[in-house]
JSON list of C-alpha atoms in Angstrom, two decimals:
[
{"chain": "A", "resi": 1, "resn": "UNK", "atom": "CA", "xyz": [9.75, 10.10, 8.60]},
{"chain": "A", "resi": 2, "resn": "UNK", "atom": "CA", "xyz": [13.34, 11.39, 7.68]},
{"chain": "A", "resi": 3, "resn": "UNK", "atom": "CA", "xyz": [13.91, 13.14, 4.60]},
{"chain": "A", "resi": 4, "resn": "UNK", "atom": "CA", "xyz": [16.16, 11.08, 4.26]},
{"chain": "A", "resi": 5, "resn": "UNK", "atom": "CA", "xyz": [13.57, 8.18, 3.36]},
{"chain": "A", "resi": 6, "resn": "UNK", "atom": "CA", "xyz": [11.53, 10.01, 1.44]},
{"chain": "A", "resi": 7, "resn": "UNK", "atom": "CA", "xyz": [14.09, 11.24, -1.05]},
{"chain": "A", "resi": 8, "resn": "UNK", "atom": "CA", "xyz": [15.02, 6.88, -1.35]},
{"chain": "A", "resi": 9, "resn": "UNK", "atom": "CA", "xyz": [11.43, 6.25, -1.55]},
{"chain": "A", "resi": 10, "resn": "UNK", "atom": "CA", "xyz": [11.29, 9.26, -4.45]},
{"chain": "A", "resi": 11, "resn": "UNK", "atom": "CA", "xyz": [14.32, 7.82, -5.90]},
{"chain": "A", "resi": 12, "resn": "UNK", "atom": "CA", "xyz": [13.28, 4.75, -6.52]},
{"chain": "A", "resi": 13, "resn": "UNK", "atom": "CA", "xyz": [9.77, 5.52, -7.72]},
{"chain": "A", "resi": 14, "resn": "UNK", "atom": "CA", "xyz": [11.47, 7.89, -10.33]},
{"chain": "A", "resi": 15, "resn": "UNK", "atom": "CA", "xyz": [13.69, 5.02, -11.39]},
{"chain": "A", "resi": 16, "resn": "UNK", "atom": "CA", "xyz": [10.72, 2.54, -11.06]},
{"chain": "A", "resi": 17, "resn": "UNK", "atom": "CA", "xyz": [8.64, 4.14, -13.72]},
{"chain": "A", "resi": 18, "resn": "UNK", "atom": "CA", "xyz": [10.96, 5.92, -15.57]},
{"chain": "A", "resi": 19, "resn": "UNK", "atom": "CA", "xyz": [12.07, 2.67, -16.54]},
{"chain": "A", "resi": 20, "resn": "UNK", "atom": "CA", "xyz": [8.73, 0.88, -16.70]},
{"chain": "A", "resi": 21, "resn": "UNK", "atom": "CA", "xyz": [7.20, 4.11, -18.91]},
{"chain": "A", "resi": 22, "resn": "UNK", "atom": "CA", "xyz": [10.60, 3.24, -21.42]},
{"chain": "A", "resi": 23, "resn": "UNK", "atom": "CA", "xyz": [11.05, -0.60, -21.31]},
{"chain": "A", "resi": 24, "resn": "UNK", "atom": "CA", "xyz": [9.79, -2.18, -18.82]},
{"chain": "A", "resi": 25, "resn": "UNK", "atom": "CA", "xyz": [11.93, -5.06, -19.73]},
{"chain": "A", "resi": 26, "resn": "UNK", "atom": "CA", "xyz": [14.85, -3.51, -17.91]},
{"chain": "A", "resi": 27, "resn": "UNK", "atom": "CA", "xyz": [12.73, -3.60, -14.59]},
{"chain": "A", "resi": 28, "resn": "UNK", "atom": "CA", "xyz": [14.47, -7.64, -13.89]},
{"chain": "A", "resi": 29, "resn": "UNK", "atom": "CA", "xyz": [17.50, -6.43, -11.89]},
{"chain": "A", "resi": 30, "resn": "UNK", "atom": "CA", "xyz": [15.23, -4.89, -9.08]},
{"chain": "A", "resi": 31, "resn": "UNK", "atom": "CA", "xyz": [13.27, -7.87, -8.65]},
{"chain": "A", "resi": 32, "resn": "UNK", "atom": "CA", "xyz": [14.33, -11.17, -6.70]},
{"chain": "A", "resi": 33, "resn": "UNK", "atom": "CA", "xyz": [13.44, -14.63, -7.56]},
{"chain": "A", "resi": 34, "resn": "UNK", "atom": "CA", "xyz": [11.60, -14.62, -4.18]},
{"chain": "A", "resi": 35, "resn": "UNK", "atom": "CA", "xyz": [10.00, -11.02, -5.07]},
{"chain": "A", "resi": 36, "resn": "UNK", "atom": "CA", "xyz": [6.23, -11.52, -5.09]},
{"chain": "A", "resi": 37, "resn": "UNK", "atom": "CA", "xyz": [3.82, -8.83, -7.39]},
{"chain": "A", "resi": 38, "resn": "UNK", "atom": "CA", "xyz": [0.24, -8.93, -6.89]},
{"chain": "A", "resi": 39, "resn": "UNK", "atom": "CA", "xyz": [-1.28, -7.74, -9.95]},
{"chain": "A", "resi": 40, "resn": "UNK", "atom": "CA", "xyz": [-4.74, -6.77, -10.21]},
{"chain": "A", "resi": 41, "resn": "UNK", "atom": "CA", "xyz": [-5.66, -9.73, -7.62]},
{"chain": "A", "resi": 42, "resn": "UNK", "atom": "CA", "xyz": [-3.54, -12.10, -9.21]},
{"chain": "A", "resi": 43, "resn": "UNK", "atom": "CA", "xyz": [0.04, -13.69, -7.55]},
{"chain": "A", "resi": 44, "resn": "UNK", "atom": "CA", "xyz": [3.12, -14.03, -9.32]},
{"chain": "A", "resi": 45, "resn": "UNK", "atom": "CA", "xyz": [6.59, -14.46, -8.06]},
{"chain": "A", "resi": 46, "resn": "UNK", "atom": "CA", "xyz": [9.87, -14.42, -8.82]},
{"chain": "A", "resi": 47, "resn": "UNK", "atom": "CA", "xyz": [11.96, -12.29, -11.72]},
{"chain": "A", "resi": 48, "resn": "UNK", "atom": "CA", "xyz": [11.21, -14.24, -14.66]},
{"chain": "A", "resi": 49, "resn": "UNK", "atom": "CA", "xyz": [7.48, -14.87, -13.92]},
{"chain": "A", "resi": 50, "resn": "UNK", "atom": "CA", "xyz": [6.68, -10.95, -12.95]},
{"chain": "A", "resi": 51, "resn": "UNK", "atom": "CA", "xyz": [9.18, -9.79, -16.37]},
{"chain": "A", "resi": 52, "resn": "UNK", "atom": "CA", "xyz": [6.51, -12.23, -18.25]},
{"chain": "A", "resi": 53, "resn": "UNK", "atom": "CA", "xyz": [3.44, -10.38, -16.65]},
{"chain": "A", "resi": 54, "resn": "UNK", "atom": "CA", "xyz": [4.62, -6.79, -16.96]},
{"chain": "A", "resi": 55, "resn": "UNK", "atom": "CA", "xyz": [6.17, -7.47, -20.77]},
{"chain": "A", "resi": 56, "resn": "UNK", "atom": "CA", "xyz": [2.40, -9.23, -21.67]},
{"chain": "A", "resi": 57, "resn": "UNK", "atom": "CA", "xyz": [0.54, -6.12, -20.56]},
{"chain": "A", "resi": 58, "resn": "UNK", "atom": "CA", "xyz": [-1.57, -5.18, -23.50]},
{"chain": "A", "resi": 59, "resn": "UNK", "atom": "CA", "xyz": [-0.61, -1.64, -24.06]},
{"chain": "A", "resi": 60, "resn": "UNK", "atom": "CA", "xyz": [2.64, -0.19, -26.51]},
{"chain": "A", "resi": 61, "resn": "UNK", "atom": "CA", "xyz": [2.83, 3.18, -24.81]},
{"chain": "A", "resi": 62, "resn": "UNK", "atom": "CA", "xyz": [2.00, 4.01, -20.92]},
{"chain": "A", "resi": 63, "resn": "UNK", "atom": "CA", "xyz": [2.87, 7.02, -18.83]},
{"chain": "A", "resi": 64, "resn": "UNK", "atom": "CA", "xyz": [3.20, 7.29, -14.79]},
{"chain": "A", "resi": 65, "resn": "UNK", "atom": "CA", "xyz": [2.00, 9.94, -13.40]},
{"chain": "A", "resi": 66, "resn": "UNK", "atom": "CA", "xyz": [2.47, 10.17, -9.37]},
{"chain": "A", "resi": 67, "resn": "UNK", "atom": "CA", "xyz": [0.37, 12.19, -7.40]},
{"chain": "A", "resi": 68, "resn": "UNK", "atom": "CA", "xyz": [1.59, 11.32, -3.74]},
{"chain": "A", "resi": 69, "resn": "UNK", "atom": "CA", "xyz": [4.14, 9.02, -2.16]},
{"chain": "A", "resi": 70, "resn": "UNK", "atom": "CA", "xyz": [4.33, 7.84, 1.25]},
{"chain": "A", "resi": 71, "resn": "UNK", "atom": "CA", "xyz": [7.42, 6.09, 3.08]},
{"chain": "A", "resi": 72, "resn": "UNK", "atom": "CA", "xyz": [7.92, 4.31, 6.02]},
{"chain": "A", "resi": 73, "resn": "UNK", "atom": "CA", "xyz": [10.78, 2.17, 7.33]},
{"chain": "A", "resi": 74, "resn": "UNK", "atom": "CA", "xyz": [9.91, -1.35, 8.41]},
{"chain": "A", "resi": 75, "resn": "UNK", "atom": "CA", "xyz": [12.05, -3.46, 10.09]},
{"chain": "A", "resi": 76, "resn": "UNK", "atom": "CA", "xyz": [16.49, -4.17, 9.00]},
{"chain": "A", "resi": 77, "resn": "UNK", "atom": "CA", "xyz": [16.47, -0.56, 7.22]},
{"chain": "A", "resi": 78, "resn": "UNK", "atom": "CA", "xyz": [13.85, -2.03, 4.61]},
{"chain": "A", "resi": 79, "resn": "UNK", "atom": "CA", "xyz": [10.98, 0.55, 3.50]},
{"chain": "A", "resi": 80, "resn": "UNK", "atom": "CA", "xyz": [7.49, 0.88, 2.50]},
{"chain": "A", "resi": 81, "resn": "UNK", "atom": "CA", "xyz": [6.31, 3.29, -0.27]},
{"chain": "A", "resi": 82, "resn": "UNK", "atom": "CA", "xyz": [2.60, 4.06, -0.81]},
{"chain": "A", "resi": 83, "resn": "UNK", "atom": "CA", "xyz": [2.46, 5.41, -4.19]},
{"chain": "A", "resi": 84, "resn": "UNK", "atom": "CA", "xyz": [-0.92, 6.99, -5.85]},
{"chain": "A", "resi": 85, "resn": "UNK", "atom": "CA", "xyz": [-1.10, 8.25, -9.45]},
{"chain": "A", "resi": 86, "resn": "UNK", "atom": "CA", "xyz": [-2.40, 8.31, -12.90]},
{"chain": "A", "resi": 87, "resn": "UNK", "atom": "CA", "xyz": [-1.61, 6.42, -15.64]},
{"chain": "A", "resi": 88, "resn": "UNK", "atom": "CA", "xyz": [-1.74, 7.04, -19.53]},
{"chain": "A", "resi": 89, "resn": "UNK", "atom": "CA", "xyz": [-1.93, 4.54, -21.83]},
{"chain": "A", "resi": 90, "resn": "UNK", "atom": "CA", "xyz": [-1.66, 4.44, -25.58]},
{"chain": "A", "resi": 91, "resn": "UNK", "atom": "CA", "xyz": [-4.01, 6.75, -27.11]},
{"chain": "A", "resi": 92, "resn": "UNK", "atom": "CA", "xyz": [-6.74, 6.98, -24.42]},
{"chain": "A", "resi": 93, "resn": "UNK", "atom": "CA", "xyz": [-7.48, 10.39, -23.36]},
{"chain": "A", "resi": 94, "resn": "UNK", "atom": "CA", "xyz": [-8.90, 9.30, -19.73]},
{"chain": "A", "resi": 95, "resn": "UNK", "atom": "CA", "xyz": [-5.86, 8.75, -17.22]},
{"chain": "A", "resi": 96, "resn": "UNK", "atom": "CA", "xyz": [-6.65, 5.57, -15.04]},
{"chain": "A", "resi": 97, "resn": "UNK", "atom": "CA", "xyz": [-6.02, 6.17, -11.35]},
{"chain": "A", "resi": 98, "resn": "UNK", "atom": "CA", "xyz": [-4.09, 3.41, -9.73]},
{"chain": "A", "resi": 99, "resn": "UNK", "atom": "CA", "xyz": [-2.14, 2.79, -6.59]},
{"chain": "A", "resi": 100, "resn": "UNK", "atom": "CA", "xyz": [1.00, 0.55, -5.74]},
{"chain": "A", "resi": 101, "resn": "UNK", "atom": "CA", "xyz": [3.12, -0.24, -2.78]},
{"chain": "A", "resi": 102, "resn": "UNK", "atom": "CA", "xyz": [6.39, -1.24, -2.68]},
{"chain": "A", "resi": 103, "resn": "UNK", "atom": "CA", "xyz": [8.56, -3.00, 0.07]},
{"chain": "A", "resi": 104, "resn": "UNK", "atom": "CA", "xyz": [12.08, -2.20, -1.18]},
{"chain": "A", "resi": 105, "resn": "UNK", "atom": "CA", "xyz": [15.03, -4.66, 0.77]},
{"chain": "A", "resi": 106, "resn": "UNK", "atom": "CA", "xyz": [18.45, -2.75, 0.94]},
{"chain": "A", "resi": 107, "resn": "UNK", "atom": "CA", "xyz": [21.59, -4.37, -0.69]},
{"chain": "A", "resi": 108, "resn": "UNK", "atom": "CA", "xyz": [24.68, -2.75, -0.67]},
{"chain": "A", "resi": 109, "resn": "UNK", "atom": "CA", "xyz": [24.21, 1.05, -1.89]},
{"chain": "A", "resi": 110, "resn": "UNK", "atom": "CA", "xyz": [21.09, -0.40, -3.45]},
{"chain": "A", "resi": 111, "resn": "UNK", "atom": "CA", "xyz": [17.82, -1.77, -3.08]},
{"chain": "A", "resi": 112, "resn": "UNK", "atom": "CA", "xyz": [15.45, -4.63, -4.54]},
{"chain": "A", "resi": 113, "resn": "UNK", "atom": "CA", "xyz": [11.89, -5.26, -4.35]},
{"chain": "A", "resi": 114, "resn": "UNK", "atom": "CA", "xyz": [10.32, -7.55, -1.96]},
{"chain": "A", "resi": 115, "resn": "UNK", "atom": "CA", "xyz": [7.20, -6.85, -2.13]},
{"chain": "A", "resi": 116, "resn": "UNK", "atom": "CA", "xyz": [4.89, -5.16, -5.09]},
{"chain": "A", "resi": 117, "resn": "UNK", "atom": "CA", "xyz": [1.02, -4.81, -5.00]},
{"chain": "A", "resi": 118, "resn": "UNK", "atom": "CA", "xyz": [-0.73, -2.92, -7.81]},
{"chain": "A", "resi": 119, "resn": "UNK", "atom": "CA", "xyz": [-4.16, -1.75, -8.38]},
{"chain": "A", "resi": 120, "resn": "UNK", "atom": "CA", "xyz": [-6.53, 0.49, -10.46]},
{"chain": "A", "resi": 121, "resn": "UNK", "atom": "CA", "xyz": [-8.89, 1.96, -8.97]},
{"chain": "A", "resi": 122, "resn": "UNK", "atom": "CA", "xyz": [-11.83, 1.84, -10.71]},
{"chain": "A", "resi": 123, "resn": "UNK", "atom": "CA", "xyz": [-14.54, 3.10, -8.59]},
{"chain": "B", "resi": 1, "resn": "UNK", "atom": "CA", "xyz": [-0.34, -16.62, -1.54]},
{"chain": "B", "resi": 2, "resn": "UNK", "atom": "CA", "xyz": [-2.10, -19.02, 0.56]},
{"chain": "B", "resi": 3, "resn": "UNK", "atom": "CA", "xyz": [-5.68, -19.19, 1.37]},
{"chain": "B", "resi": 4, "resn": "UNK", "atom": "CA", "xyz": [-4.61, -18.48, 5.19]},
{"chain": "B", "resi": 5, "resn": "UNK", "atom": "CA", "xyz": [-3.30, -15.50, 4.40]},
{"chain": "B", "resi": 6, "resn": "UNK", "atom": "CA", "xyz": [-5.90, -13.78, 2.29]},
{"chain": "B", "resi": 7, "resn": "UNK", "atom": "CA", "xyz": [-8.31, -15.29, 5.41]},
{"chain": "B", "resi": 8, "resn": "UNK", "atom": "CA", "xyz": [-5.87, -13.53, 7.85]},
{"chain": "B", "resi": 9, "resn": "UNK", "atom": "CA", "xyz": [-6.32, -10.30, 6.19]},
{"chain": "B", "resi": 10, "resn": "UNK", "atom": "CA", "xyz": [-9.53, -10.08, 5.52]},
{"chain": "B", "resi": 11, "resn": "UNK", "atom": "CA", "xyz": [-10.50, -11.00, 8.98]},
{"chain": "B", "resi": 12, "resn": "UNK", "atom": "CA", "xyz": [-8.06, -8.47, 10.29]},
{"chain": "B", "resi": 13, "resn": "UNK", "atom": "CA", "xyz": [-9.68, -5.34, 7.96]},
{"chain": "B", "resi": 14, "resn": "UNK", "atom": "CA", "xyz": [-13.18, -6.59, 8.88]},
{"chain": "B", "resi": 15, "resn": "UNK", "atom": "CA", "xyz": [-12.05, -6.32, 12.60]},
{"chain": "B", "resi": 16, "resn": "UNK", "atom": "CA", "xyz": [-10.65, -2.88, 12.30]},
{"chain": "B", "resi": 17, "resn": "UNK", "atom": "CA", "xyz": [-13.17, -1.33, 9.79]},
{"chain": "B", "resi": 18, "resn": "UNK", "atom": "CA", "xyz": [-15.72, -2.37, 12.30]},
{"chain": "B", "resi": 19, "resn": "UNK", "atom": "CA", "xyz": [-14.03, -1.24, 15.28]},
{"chain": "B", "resi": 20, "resn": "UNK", "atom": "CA", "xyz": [-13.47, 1.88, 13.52]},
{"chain": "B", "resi": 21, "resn": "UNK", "atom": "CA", "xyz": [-16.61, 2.23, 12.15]},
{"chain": "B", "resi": 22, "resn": "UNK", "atom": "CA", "xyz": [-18.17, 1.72, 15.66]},
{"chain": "B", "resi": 23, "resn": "UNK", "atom": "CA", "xyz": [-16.03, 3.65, 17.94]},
{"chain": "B", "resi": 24, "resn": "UNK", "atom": "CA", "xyz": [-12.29, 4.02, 16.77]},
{"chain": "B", "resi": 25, "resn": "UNK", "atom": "CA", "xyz": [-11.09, 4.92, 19.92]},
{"chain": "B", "resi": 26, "resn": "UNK", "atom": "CA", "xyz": [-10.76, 1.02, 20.69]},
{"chain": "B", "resi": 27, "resn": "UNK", "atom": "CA", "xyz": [-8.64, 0.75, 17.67]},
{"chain": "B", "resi": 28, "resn": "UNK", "atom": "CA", "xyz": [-5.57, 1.75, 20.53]},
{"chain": "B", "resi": 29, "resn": "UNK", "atom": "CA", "xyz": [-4.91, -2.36, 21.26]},
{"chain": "B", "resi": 30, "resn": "UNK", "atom": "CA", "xyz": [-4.27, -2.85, 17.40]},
{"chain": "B", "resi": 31, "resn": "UNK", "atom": "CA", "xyz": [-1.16, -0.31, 17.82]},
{"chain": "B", "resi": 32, "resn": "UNK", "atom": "CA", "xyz": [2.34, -0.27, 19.91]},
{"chain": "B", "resi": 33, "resn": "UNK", "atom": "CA", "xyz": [4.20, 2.80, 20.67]},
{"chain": "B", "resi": 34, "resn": "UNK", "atom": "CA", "xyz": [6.22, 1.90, 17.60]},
{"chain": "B", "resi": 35, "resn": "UNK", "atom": "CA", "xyz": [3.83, 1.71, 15.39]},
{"chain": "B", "resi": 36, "resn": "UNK", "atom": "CA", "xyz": [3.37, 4.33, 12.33]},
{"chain": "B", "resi": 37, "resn": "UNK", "atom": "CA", "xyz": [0.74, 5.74, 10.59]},
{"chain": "B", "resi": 38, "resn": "UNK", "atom": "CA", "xyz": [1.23, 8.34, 7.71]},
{"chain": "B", "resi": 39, "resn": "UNK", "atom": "CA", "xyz": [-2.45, 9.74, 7.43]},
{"chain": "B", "resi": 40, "resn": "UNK", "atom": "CA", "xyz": [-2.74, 11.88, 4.04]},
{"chain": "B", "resi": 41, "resn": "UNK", "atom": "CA", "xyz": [0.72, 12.62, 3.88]},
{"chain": "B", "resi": 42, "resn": "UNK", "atom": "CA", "xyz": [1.18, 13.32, 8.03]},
{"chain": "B", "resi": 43, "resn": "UNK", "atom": "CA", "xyz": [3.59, 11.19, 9.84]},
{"chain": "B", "resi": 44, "resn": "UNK", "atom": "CA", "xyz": [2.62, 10.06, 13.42]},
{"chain": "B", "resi": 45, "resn": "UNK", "atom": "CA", "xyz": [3.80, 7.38, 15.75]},
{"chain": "B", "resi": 46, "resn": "UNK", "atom": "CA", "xyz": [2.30, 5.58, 19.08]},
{"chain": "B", "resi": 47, "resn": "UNK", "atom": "CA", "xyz": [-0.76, 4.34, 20.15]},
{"chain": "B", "resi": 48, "resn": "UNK", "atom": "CA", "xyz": [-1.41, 7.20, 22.25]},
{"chain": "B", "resi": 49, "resn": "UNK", "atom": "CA", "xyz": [-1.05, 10.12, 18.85]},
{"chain": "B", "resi": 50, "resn": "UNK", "atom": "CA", "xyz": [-2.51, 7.52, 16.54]},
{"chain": "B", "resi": 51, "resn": "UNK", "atom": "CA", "xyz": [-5.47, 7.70, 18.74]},
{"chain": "B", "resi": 52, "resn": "UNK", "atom": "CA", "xyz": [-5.44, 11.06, 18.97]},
{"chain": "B", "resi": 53, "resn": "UNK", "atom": "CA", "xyz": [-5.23, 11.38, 15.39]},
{"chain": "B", "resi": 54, "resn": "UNK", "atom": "CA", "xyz": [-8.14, 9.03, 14.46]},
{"chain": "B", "resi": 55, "resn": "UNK", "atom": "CA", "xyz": [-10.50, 10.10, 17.24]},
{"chain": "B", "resi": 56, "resn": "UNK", "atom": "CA", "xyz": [-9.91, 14.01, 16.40]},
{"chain": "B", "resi": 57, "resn": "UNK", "atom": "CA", "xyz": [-11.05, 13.37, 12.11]},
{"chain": "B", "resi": 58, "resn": "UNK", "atom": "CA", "xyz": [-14.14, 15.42, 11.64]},
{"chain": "B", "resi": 59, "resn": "UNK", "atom": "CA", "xyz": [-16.52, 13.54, 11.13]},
{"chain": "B", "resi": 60, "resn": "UNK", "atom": "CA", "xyz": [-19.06, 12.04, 13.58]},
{"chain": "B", "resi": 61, "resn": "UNK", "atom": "CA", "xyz": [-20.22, 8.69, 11.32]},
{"chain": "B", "resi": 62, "resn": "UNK", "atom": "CA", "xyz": [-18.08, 7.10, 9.08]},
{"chain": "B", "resi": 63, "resn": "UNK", "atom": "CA", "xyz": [-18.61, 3.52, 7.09]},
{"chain": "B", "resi": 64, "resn": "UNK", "atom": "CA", "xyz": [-15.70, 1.79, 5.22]},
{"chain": "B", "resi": 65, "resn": "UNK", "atom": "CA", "xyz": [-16.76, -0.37, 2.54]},
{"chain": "B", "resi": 66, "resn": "UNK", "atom": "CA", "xyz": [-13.86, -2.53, 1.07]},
{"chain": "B", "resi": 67, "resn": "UNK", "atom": "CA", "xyz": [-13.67, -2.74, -2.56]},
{"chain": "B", "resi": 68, "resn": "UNK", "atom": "CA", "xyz": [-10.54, -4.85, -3.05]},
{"chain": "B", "resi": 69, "resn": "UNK", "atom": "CA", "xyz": [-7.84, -6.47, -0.99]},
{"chain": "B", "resi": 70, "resn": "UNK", "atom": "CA", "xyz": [-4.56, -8.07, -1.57]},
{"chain": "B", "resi": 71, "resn": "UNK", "atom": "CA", "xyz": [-2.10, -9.70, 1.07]},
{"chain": "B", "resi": 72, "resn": "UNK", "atom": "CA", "xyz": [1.53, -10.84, 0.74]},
{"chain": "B", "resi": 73, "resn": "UNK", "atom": "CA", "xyz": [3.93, -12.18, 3.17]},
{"chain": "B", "resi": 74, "resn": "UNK", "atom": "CA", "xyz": [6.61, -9.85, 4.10]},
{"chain": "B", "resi": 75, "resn": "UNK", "atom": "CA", "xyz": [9.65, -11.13, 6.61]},
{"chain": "B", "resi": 76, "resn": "UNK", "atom": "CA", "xyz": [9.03, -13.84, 9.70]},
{"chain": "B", "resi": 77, "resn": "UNK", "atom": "CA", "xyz": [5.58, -13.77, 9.57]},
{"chain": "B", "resi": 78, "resn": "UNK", "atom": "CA", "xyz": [4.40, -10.43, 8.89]},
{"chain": "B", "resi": 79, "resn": "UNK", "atom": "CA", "xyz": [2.33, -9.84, 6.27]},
{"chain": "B", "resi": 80, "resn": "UNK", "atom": "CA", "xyz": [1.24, -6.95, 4.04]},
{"chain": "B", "resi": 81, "resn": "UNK", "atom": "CA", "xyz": [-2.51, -5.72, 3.47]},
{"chain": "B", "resi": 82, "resn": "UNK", "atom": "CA", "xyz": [-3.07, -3.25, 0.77]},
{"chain": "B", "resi": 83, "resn": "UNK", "atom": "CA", "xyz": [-6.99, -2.33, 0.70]},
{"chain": "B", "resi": 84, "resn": "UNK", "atom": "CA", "xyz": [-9.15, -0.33, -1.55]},
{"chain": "B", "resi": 85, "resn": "UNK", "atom": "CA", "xyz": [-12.47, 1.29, -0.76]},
{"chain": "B", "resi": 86, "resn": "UNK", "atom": "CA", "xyz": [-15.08, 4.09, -0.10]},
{"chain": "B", "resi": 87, "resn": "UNK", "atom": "CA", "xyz": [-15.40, 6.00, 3.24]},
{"chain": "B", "resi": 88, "resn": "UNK", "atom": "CA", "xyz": [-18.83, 7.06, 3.56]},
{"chain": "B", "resi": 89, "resn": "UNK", "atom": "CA", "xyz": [-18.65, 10.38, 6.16]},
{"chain": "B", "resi": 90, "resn": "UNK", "atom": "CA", "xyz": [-21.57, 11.47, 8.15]},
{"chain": "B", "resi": 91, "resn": "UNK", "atom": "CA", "xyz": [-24.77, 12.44, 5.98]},
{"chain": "B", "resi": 92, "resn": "UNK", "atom": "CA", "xyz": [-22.16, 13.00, 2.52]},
{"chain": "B", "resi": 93, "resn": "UNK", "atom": "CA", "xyz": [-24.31, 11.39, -0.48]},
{"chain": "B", "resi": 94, "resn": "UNK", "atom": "CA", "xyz": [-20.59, 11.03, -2.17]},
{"chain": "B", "resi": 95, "resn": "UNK", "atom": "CA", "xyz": [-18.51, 7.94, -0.91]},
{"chain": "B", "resi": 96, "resn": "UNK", "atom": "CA", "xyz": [-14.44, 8.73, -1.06]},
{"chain": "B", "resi": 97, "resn": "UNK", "atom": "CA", "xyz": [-12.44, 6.60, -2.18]},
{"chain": "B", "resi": 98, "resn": "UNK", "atom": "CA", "xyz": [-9.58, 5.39, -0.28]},
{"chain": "B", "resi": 99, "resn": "UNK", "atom": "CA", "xyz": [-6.59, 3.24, -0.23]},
{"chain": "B", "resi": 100, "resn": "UNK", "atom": "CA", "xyz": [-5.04, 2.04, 2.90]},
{"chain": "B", "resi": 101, "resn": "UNK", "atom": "CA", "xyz": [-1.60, -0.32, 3.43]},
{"chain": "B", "resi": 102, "resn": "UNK", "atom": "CA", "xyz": [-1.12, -2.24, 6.70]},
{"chain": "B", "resi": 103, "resn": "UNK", "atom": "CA", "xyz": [1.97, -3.99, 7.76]},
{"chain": "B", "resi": 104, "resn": "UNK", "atom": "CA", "xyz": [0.92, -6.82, 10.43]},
{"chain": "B", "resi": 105, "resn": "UNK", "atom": "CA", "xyz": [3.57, -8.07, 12.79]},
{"chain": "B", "resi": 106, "resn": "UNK", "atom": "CA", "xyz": [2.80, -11.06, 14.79]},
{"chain": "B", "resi": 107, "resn": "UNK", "atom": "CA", "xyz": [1.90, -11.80, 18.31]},
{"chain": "B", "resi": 108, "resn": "UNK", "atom": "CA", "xyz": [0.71, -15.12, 19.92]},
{"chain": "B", "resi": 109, "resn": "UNK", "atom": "CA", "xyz": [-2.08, -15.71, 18.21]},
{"chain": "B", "resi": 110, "resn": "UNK", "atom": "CA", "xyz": [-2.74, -12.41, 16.68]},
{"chain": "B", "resi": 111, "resn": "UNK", "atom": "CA", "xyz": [-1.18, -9.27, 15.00]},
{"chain": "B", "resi": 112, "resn": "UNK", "atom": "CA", "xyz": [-0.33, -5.79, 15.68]},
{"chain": "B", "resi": 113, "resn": "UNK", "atom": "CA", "xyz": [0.31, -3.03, 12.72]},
{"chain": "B", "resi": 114, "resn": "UNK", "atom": "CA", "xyz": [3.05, -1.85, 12.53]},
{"chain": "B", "resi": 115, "resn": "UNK", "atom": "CA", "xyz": [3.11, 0.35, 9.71]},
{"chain": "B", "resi": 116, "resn": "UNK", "atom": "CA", "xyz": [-0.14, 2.07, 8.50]},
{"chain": "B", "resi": 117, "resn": "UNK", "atom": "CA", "xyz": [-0.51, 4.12, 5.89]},
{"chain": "B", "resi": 118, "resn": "UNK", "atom": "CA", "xyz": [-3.89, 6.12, 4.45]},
{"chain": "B", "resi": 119, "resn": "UNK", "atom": "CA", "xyz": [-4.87, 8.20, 1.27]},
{"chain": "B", "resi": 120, "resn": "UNK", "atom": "CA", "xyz": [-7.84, 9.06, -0.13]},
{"chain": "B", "resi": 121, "resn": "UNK", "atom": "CA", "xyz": [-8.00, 9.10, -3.98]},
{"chain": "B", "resi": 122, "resn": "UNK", "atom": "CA", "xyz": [-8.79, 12.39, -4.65]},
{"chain": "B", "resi": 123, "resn": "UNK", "atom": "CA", "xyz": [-8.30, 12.71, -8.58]}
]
């Protein structure tokens, strides 16, 4: 992988939860109407509908922590990130471990999210 | 997502845990000499070093037992498997748990990966 990659793949997953850990109402302009999330098992699509999820999730405060990242390109310059990590919510004193990948799509200087699958894991 | 694609992922891990699980140096037809695997954070590429890679772990037994699964469609047809699980390695009483993506491109009536990415959750 270039370094090159990586530091987009870091990029974005500092943006990515940065801005989900502070509102994660702002997340909208890197989503798609077409974007899909998989969220715990269950499909949503599309800006509004994912917004709707992610706003409903029943926690005030959360906190990403990452703990690895992995990037690959796909095909037409998009990219795949593997991210594992920890996350803090509310109160709670036990981190959950979760992990999420991301297909990002490039537009312009930029990049949107194609694809988004998340899950704890819970074992 | 569609019933046919959740079916054409799950069929696809069960084929290449198995395969794995029973000898994973037949795993080579599943790759192209494009194909990428990041393997705990190492980048390799083509059948002939993911082989190498997978053949050479140290282990001599090895079971994957899928906890979750999720597929989306990606771009013309390809679709994107994000698994969860426990790798149970030679006579170890303790089960790791993993999380694997694969990116399925495909052919005829089948699919290669194209991207492949693994982690184990060590937190």
């Amino acid at each position: 992988m270039s370094a090159d990659l990586t530091a987009v793949g870091k990029q974005f997953a500092d943006f990515y939860y940065q801005t989900f850990d502070g509102n994660r109402a702002n997340l909208g302009p890197l989503y798609r109407d077409f974007s899909m999330l998989t969220f715990e098992g269950s499909p949503i699509q599309g800006t509004t509908n994912i917004l709707e999820k992610l706003t409903s999730l029943p926690f005030q405060t959360v906190k990403h922590i990452v703990t690895t990242m992995d990037v690959q390109p796909t095909t037409d310059g998009k990219i795949l990130v593997l991210v594992t990590g920890m996350l803090q919510v509310d109160d709670s004193p036990n981190p959950l471990a979760y992990n999420q990948v991301f297909h990002l799509v490039p537009e312009g200087t930029t990049y949107f999210v194609l694809n988004d699958i998340f899950r704890l894991n819970l074992a």
